[in-house]
PDB file of C-alpha atoms in Angstrom:
ATOM      1  CA  GLY A   1     -64.839  -5.386  24.360  1.00 67.00           C
ATOM      2  CA  ALA A   2     -65.518  -2.666  26.969  1.00 89.00           C
ATOM      3  CA  VAL A   3     -63.431   0.102  25.430  1.00 94.00           C
ATOM      4  CA  VAL A   4     -63.704   3.692  26.600  1.00 97.00           C
ATOM      5  CA  SER A   5     -62.180   6.543  24.633  1.00 97.00           C
ATOM      6  CA  GLN A   6     -61.507  10.168  25.492  1.00 98.00           C
ATOM      7  CA  HIS A   7     -60.941  13.176  23.319  1.00 98.00           C
ATOM      8  CA  PRO A   8     -58.734  15.113  23.253  1.00 98.00           C
ATOM      9  CA  SER A   9     -55.794  13.310  24.826  1.00 97.00           C
ATOM     10  CA  ARG A  10     -54.035  16.592  25.490  1.00 97.00           C
ATOM     11  CA  VAL A  11     -55.235  20.186  25.494  1.00 98.00           C
ATOM     12  CA  ILE A  12     -53.614  23.491  26.307  1.00 97.00           C
ATOM     13  CA  CYS A  13     -55.831  26.491  26.862  1.00 96.00           C
ATOM     14  CA  LYS A  14     -55.516  30.029  28.110  1.00 97.00           C
ATOM     15  CA  SER A  15     -56.757  31.102  31.500  1.00 97.00           C
ATOM     16  CA  GLY A  16     -60.399  32.153  31.394  1.00 97.00           C
ATOM     17  CA  THR A  17     -61.423  29.968  28.468  1.00 97.00           C
ATOM     18  CA  SER A  18     -63.549  26.817  28.556  1.00 97.00           C
ATOM     19  CA  VAL A  19     -62.527  23.327  27.520  1.00 98.00           C
ATOM     20  CA  LYS A  20     -64.734  20.356  26.655  1.00 98.00           C
ATOM     21  CA  ILE A  21     -63.588  16.779  27.145  1.00 98.00           C
ATOM     22  CA  GLU A  22     -65.513  13.886  25.578  1.00 97.00           C
ATOM     23  CA  CYS A  23     -65.832  10.366  26.971  1.00 97.00           C
ATOM     24  CA  ARG A  24     -67.259   7.604  24.788  1.00 96.00           C
ATOM     25  CA  SER A  25     -68.066   3.959  25.404  1.00 95.00           C
ATOM     26  CA  LEU A  26     -67.210   2.402  22.046  1.00 95.00           C
ATOM     27  CA  ASP A  27     -68.713  -1.067  22.206  1.00 93.00           C
ATOM     28  CA  PHE A  28     -71.263  -0.943  25.007  1.00 94.00           C
ATOM     29  CA  GLN A  29     -73.932   1.324  26.368  1.00 93.00           C
ATOM     30  CA  ALA A  30     -73.305   3.105  29.625  1.00 90.00           C
ATOM     31  CA  THR A  31     -76.143   4.651  31.591  1.00 87.00           C
ATOM     32  CA  THR A  32     -73.615   5.772  34.175  1.00 90.00           C
ATOM     33  CA  MET A  33     -70.187   7.252  33.651  1.00 94.00           C
ATOM     34  CA  PHE A  34     -67.757   8.691  36.150  1.00 95.00           C
ATOM     35  CA  TRP A  35     -65.299  11.583  35.984  1.00 97.00           C
ATOM     36  CA  TYR A  36     -62.036  11.675  37.928  1.00 97.00           C
ATOM     37  CA  ARG A  37     -59.193  14.119  38.311  1.00 97.00           C
ATOM     38  CA  GLN A  38     -55.624  13.165  39.120  1.00 96.00           C
ATOM     39  CA  PHE A  39     -52.791  15.460  40.156  1.00 95.00           C
ATOM     40  CA  PRO A  40     -49.147  14.369  39.828  1.00 92.00           C
ATOM     41  CA  LYS A  41     -48.068  11.654  42.262  1.00 89.00           C
ATOM     42  CA  GLN A  42     -51.602  11.409  43.670  1.00 93.00           C
ATOM     43  CA  SER A  43     -54.442   8.952  43.379  1.00 93.00           C
ATOM     44  CA  LEU A  44     -57.573   9.499  41.315  1.00 94.00           C
ATOM     45  CA  MET A  45     -60.209  11.705  42.883  1.00 95.00           C
ATOM     46  CA  LEU A  46     -63.823  11.130  41.928  1.00 94.00           C
ATOM     47  CA  MET A  47     -65.431  14.371  40.744  1.00 96.00           C
ATOM     48  CA  ALA A  48     -68.903  13.350  39.672  1.00 95.00           C
ATOM     49  CA  THR A  49     -71.227  10.622  38.490  1.00 94.00           C
ATOM     50  CA  SER A  50     -72.765  11.242  35.092  1.00 91.00           C
ATOM     51  CA  ASN A  51     -76.236   9.804  34.537  1.00 89.00           C
ATOM     52  CA  GLU A  52     -77.738   9.486  31.068  1.00 87.00           C
ATOM     53  CA  GLY A  53     -80.775  11.699  30.719  1.00 85.00           C
ATOM     54  CA  SER A  54     -80.514  13.301  34.144  1.00 88.00           C
ATOM     55  CA  LYS A  55     -78.353  15.643  36.154  1.00 91.00           C
ATOM     56  CA  ALA A  56     -74.903  14.627  37.282  1.00 93.00           C
ATOM     57  CA  THR A  57     -74.149  13.950  40.915  1.00 94.00           C
ATOM     58  CA  TYR A  58     -71.133  15.855  42.164  1.00 96.00           C
ATOM     59  CA  GLU A  59     -68.816  14.863  44.988  1.00 94.00           C
ATOM     60  CA  GLN A  60     -68.432  17.179  47.933  1.00 94.00           C
ATOM     61  CA  GLY A  61     -66.184  20.124  47.152  1.00 95.00           C
ATOM     62  CA  VAL A  62     -66.560  19.919  43.366  1.00 96.00           C
ATOM     63  CA  GLU A  63     -68.175  23.019  41.846  1.00 95.00           C
ATOM     64  CA  LYS A  64     -70.984  21.954  39.533  1.00 94.00           C
ATOM     65  CA  ASP A  65     -71.056  25.337  37.776  1.00 95.00           C
ATOM     66  CA  LYS A  66     -67.376  25.107  36.973  1.00 96.00           C
ATOM     67  CA  PHE A  67     -67.332  21.477  35.851  1.00 97.00           C
ATOM     68  CA  LEU A  68     -70.355  21.033  33.608  1.00 97.00           C
ATOM     69  CA  ILE A  69     -71.293  17.461  32.816  1.00 95.00           C
ATOM     70  CA  ASN A  70     -73.647  16.383  30.049  1.00 92.00           C
ATOM     71  CA  HIS A  71     -74.594  12.750  29.425  1.00 91.00           C
ATOM     72  CA  ALA A  72     -76.753  13.142  26.340  1.00 83.00           C
ATOM     73  CA  SER A  73     -76.620   9.580  25.056  1.00 91.00           C
ATOM     74  CA  LEU A  74     -75.837   6.062  26.241  1.00 92.00           C
ATOM     75  CA  THR A  75     -72.345   6.268  24.759  1.00 94.00           C
ATOM     76  CA  LEU A  76     -71.247   9.841  25.360  1.00 95.00           C
ATOM     77  CA  SER A  77     -70.575  12.000  28.383  1.00 95.00           C
ATOM     78  CA  THR A  78     -68.858  15.377  28.252  1.00 96.00           C
ATOM     79  CA  LEU A  79     -67.035  17.379  30.895  1.00 97.00           C
ATOM     80  CA  THR A  80     -66.647  21.109  30.308  1.00 98.00           C
ATOM     81  CA  VAL A  81     -64.196  23.003  32.454  1.00 98.00           C
ATOM     82  CA  THR A  82     -65.487  26.566  32.415  1.00 97.00           C
ATOM     83  CA  SER A  83     -63.346  29.659  32.968  1.00 97.00           C
ATOM     84  CA  ALA A  84     -60.291  27.486  33.412  1.00 97.00           C
ATOM     85  CA  HIS A  85     -57.450  28.597  35.646  1.00 96.00           C
ATOM     86  CA  PRO A  86     -53.928  27.222  36.056  1.00 97.00           C
ATOM     87  CA  GLU A  87     -54.977  25.301  39.172  1.00 96.00           C
ATOM     88  CA  ASP A  88     -57.395  23.308  36.980  1.00 97.00           C
ATOM     89  CA  SER A  89     -54.414  21.841  35.146  1.00 97.00           C
ATOM     90  CA  SER A  90     -54.656  18.122  35.765  1.00 97.00           C
ATOM     91  CA  PHE A  91     -55.198  14.676  34.267  1.00 97.00           C
ATOM     92  CA  TYR A  92     -58.920  14.062  33.734  1.00 98.00           C
ATOM     93  CA  ILE A  93     -60.138  10.474  33.395  1.00 98.00           C
ATOM     94  CA  CYS A  94     -63.571   9.037  32.753  1.00 97.00           C
ATOM     95  CA  SER A  95     -64.927   5.556  33.309  1.00 95.00           C
ATOM     96  CA  ALA A  96     -68.049   3.549  32.573  1.00 93.00           C
ATOM     97  CA  SER A  97     -69.551   0.507  34.233  1.00 86.00           C
ATOM     98  CA  TYR A  98     -69.860  -2.711  32.259  1.00 85.00           C
ATOM     99  CA  ARG A  99     -70.746  -6.077  33.775  1.00 82.00           C
ATOM    100  CA  VAL A 100     -69.718  -5.361  37.370  1.00 77.00           C
ATOM    101  CA  ALA A 101     -66.311  -3.906  36.409  1.00 84.00           C
ATOM    102  CA  GLN A 102     -65.462  -0.372  35.382  1.00 88.00           C
ATOM    103  CA  TYR A 103     -63.517   0.540  32.284  1.00 92.00           C
ATOM    104  CA  PHE A 104     -61.465   3.679  32.079  1.00 95.00           C
ATOM    105  CA  GLY A 105     -60.580   6.043  29.298  1.00 97.00           C
ATOM    106  CA  PRO A 106     -56.942   6.860  28.529  1.00 97.00           C
ATOM    107  CA  GLY A 107     -57.218  10.271  30.172  1.00 97.00           C
ATOM    108  CA  THR A 108     -56.987  13.893  29.033  1.00 98.00           C
ATOM    109  CA  ARG A 109     -54.055  16.042  30.085  1.00 97.00           C
ATOM    110  CA  LEU A 110     -55.282  19.633  30.559  1.00 98.00           C
ATOM    111  CA  THR A 111     -52.792  22.459  30.860  1.00 98.00           C
ATOM    112  CA  VAL A 112     -54.077  25.964  31.544  1.00 97.00           C
ATOM    113  CA  THR A 113     -51.606  28.761  30.843  1.00 96.00           C
TER     114      THR A 113
ATOM    115  CA  ASP B   1     -67.397   2.963  51.622  1.00 53.00           C
ATOM    116  CA  ALA B   2     -65.527  -0.003  53.068  1.00 57.00           C
ATOM    117  CA  LYS B   3     -61.814   0.786  53.092  1.00 87.00           C
ATOM    118  CA  THR B   4     -58.800  -1.206  52.026  1.00 93.00           C
ATOM    119  CA  THR B   5     -55.226  -1.200  53.274  1.00 95.00           C
ATOM    120  CA  GLN B   6     -52.303  -1.864  50.947  1.00 96.00           C
ATOM    121  CA  PRO B   7     -48.541  -1.487  51.284  1.00 97.00           C
ATOM    122  CA  ASN B   8     -47.294   1.740  49.724  1.00 96.00           C
ATOM    123  CA  SER B   9     -44.756  -0.003  47.520  1.00 97.00           C
ATOM    124  CA  MET B  10     -43.304  -3.389  46.662  1.00 98.00           C
ATOM    125  CA  GLU B  11     -40.435  -4.681  44.584  1.00 97.00           C
ATOM    126  CA  SER B  12     -40.118  -7.865  42.635  1.00 96.00           C
ATOM    127  CA  ASN B  13     -37.655  -9.397  40.237  1.00 96.00           C
ATOM    128  CA  GLU B  14     -38.593  -9.863  36.629  1.00 96.00           C
ATOM    129  CA  GLU B  15     -40.008 -13.273  35.723  1.00 96.00           C
ATOM    130  CA  GLU B  16     -40.832 -14.085  39.339  1.00 96.00           C
ATOM    131  CA  PRO B  17     -44.308 -14.289  40.902  1.00 96.00           C
ATOM    132  CA  VAL B  18     -45.652 -11.281  42.774  1.00 97.00           C
ATOM    133  CA  HIS B  19     -48.150 -11.380  45.620  1.00 98.00           C
ATOM    134  CA  LEU B  20     -49.851  -8.067  46.309  1.00 98.00           C
ATOM    135  CA  PRO B  21     -51.762  -8.071  49.616  1.00 98.00           C
ATOM    136  CA  CYS B  22     -54.885  -6.145  50.546  1.00 97.00           C
ATOM    137  CA  ASN B  23     -56.714  -5.963  53.855  1.00 96.00           C
ATOM    138  CA  HIS B  24     -60.404  -5.120  53.967  1.00 94.00           C
ATOM    139  CA  SER B  25     -61.584  -6.060  57.423  1.00 93.00           C
ATOM    140  CA  THR B  26     -64.824  -4.031  57.210  1.00 90.00           C
ATOM    141  CA  ILE B  27     -66.011  -5.604  53.963  1.00 92.00           C
ATOM    142  CA  SER B  28     -69.758  -6.141  53.690  1.00 89.00           C
ATOM    143  CA  GLY B  29     -71.494  -9.130  52.186  1.00 88.00           C
ATOM    144  CA  THR B  30     -72.382  -7.311  48.969  1.00 87.00           C
ATOM    145  CA  ASP B  31     -68.953  -5.805  48.285  1.00 90.00           C
ATOM    146  CA  TYR B  32     -67.017  -7.150  45.337  1.00 92.00           C
ATOM    147  CA  ILE B  33     -63.229  -7.119  45.563  1.00 94.00           C
ATOM    148  CA  HIS B  34     -61.746  -5.424  42.517  1.00 94.00           C
ATOM    149  CA  TRP B  35     -58.193  -4.831  41.405  1.00 96.00           C
ATOM    150  CA  TYR B  36     -57.171  -2.175  38.941  1.00 96.00           C
ATOM    151  CA  ARG B  37     -53.755  -0.988  37.897  1.00 97.00           C
ATOM    152  CA  GLN B  38     -52.508   2.260  36.455  1.00 97.00           C
ATOM    153  CA  LEU B  39     -49.447   2.600  34.301  1.00 95.00           C
ATOM    154  CA  PRO B  40     -47.767   6.021  34.109  1.00 90.00           C
ATOM    155  CA  SER B  41     -49.802   8.654  32.225  1.00 90.00           C
ATOM    156  CA  GLN B  42     -52.622   6.215  31.456  1.00 94.00           C
ATOM    157  CA  GLY B  43     -56.092   5.567  32.758  1.00 95.00           C
ATOM    158  CA  PRO B  44     -56.549   2.682  35.185  1.00 95.00           C
ATOM    159  CA  GLU B  45     -56.936  -0.787  33.747  1.00 94.00           C
ATOM    160  CA  TYR B  46     -59.251  -3.482  35.087  1.00 92.00           C
ATOM    161  CA  VAL B  47     -57.303  -6.514  36.295  1.00 95.00           C
ATOM    162  CA  ILE B  48     -59.655  -8.884  38.079  1.00 95.00           C
ATOM    163  CA  HIS B  49     -62.514  -9.068  40.529  1.00 94.00           C
ATOM    164  CA  GLY B  50     -64.172 -11.595  42.812  1.00 94.00           C
ATOM    165  CA  LEU B  51     -66.754 -12.019  45.516  1.00 94.00           C
ATOM    166  CA  THR B  52     -65.985 -15.138  47.537  1.00 94.00           C
ATOM    167  CA  SER B  53     -64.135 -17.710  45.447  1.00 93.00           C
ATOM    168  CA  ASN B  54     -60.642 -17.455  44.037  1.00 95.00           C
ATOM    169  CA  VAL B  55     -60.542 -16.213  40.468  1.00 96.00           C
ATOM    170  CA  ASN B  56     -58.148 -16.630  37.579  1.00 96.00           C
ATOM    171  CA  ASN B  57     -57.884 -14.794  34.282  1.00 94.00           C
ATOM    172  CA  ARG B  58     -55.218 -14.218  31.679  1.00 92.00           C
ATOM    173  CA  MET B  59     -53.728 -11.312  33.609  1.00 92.00           C
ATOM    174  CA  ALA B  60     -53.669 -12.528  37.196  1.00 96.00           C
ATOM    175  CA  SER B  61     -55.179 -14.612  39.971  1.00 98.00           C
ATOM    176  CA  LEU B  62     -57.141 -13.371  42.933  1.00 98.00           C
ATOM    177  CA  ALA B  63     -56.984 -15.288  46.193  1.00 98.00           C
ATOM    178  CA  ILE B  64     -59.705 -14.346  48.674  1.00 97.00           C
ATOM    179  CA  ALA B  65     -59.492 -15.302  52.326  1.00 97.00           C
ATOM    180  CA  GLU B  66     -62.267 -17.477  53.655  1.00 96.00           C
ATOM    181  CA  ASP B  67     -63.547 -14.669  55.923  1.00 95.00           C
ATOM    182  CA  ARG B  68     -63.158 -12.182  53.011  1.00 96.00           C
ATOM    183  CA  LYS B  69     -61.235  -9.772  55.211  1.00 96.00           C
ATOM    184  CA  SER B  70     -58.179  -9.918  52.992  1.00 96.00           C
ATOM    185  CA  SER B  71     -57.198 -10.819  49.471  1.00 97.00           C
ATOM    186  CA  THR B  72     -54.059 -11.230  47.387  1.00 98.00           C
ATOM    187  CA  LEU B  73     -53.486 -10.380  43.766  1.00 98.00           C
ATOM    188  CA  ILE B  74     -51.038 -12.788  42.189  1.00 98.00           C
ATOM    189  CA  LEU B  75     -49.040 -11.999  39.075  1.00 97.00           C
ATOM    190  CA  HIS B  76     -47.603 -15.341  38.123  1.00 95.00           C
ATOM    191  CA  ARG B  77     -44.594 -14.118  36.201  1.00 95.00           C
ATOM    192  CA  ALA B  78     -43.853 -10.416  36.456  1.00 95.00           C
ATOM    193  CA  THR B  79     -42.545  -8.484  33.489  1.00 96.00           C
ATOM    194  CA  LEU B  80     -41.263  -4.930  33.274  1.00 96.00           C
ATOM    195  CA  ARG B  81     -44.617  -3.955  31.794  1.00 94.00           C
ATOM    196  CA  ASP B  82     -46.300  -4.908  35.060  1.00 96.00           C
ATOM    197  CA  ALA B  83     -44.671  -1.974  36.855  1.00 97.00           C
ATOM    198  CA  ALA B  84     -47.656   0.136  37.891  1.00 97.00           C
ATOM    199  CA  VAL B  85     -49.766   1.301  40.805  1.00 97.00           C
ATOM    200  CA  TYR B  86     -52.160  -1.456  41.826  1.00 98.00           C
ATOM    201  CA  TYR B  87     -55.431  -0.533  43.501  1.00 97.00           C
ATOM    202  CA  CYS B  88     -57.507  -2.903  45.617  1.00 96.00           C
ATOM    203  CA  ILE B  89     -61.056  -1.576  45.803  1.00 93.00           C
ATOM    204  CA  LEU B  90     -64.347  -2.713  47.286  1.00 91.00           C
ATOM    205  CA  ILE B  91     -67.445  -1.790  45.334  1.00 86.00           C
ATOM    206  CA  GLU B  92     -71.038  -2.822  45.067  1.00 77.00           C
ATOM    207  CA  GLN B  93     -72.256  -3.644  41.588  1.00 64.00           C
ATOM    208  CA  ASP B  94     -72.310  -0.537  39.376  1.00 60.00           C
ATOM    209  CA  ASP B  95     -71.353   1.672  42.292  1.00 76.00           C
ATOM    210  CA  LYS B  96     -68.758   4.400  42.124  1.00 79.00           C
ATOM    211  CA  ILE B  97     -65.116   3.688  42.852  1.00 85.00           C
ATOM    212  CA  ILE B  98     -63.234   5.565  45.522  1.00 83.00           C
ATOM    213  CA  PHE B  99     -59.514   5.097  44.979  1.00 88.00           C
ATOM    214  CA  GLY B 100     -57.040   4.734  47.821  1.00 89.00           C
ATOM    215  CA  LYS B 101     -53.315   5.216  47.398  1.00 91.00           C
ATOM    216  CA  GLY B 102     -52.627   1.746  46.047  1.00 96.00           C
ATOM    217  CA  THR B 103     -49.357  -0.173  45.913  1.00 97.00           C
ATOM    218  CA  ARG B 104     -46.602   1.004  43.601  1.00 97.00           C
ATOM    219  CA  LEU B 105     -45.010  -2.121  42.165  1.00 98.00           C
ATOM    220  CA  HIS B 106     -41.404  -1.882  40.979  1.00 97.00           C
ATOM    221  CA  ILE B 107     -40.047  -4.645  38.777  1.00 97.00           C
ATOM    222  CA  LEU B 108     -36.306  -5.178  38.844  1.00 96.00           C
ATOM    223  CA  PRO B 109     -34.702  -6.456  35.633  1.00 92.00           C
TER     224      PRO B 109
END
């Protein structure tokens, strides 16, 4: 139990376009999900907390208009990177809380050309 | 958030036990001690968590000091697949996780 999936696993897009990443809790309901970003050789950096049915809470320094988060149901949260630029290229990971622990998706590798 | 201190890296021989230390001297009474690990190009994986008592599961054991200011993750018999970055994290129930740098564990065949 407690499986989190992400789609797509890899995406390449052109500079200036938008990309949507999906995060799903497959066998449990998650009122709260979290989005992280990880650059090579670095630790995960929390971007935002996604709350079902309400607005996301963004960490300091993360642009909410650039990283749009929608948590429309208890099993799905989406992260849209708008007007992507090469510096947005990174590994994006989501997680969801379940029984005190958190369970992470496999990550999405975004490359902006 | 209460912070943790871990060694940057450790090495261990395959099929031997591994003890990964973590200091958390500013832990509060409501903080759970969690361990996660991340294999290359994957999302982090939950390993174990505890509050006050030592804990065992199929992956590892968690030994918590009596004053809760430190803990040790124990892998009883390391395999090459255990090579990963191990994160010791303090969180309150359902709270967000702030990752530190973790310990990079190298397993020598």
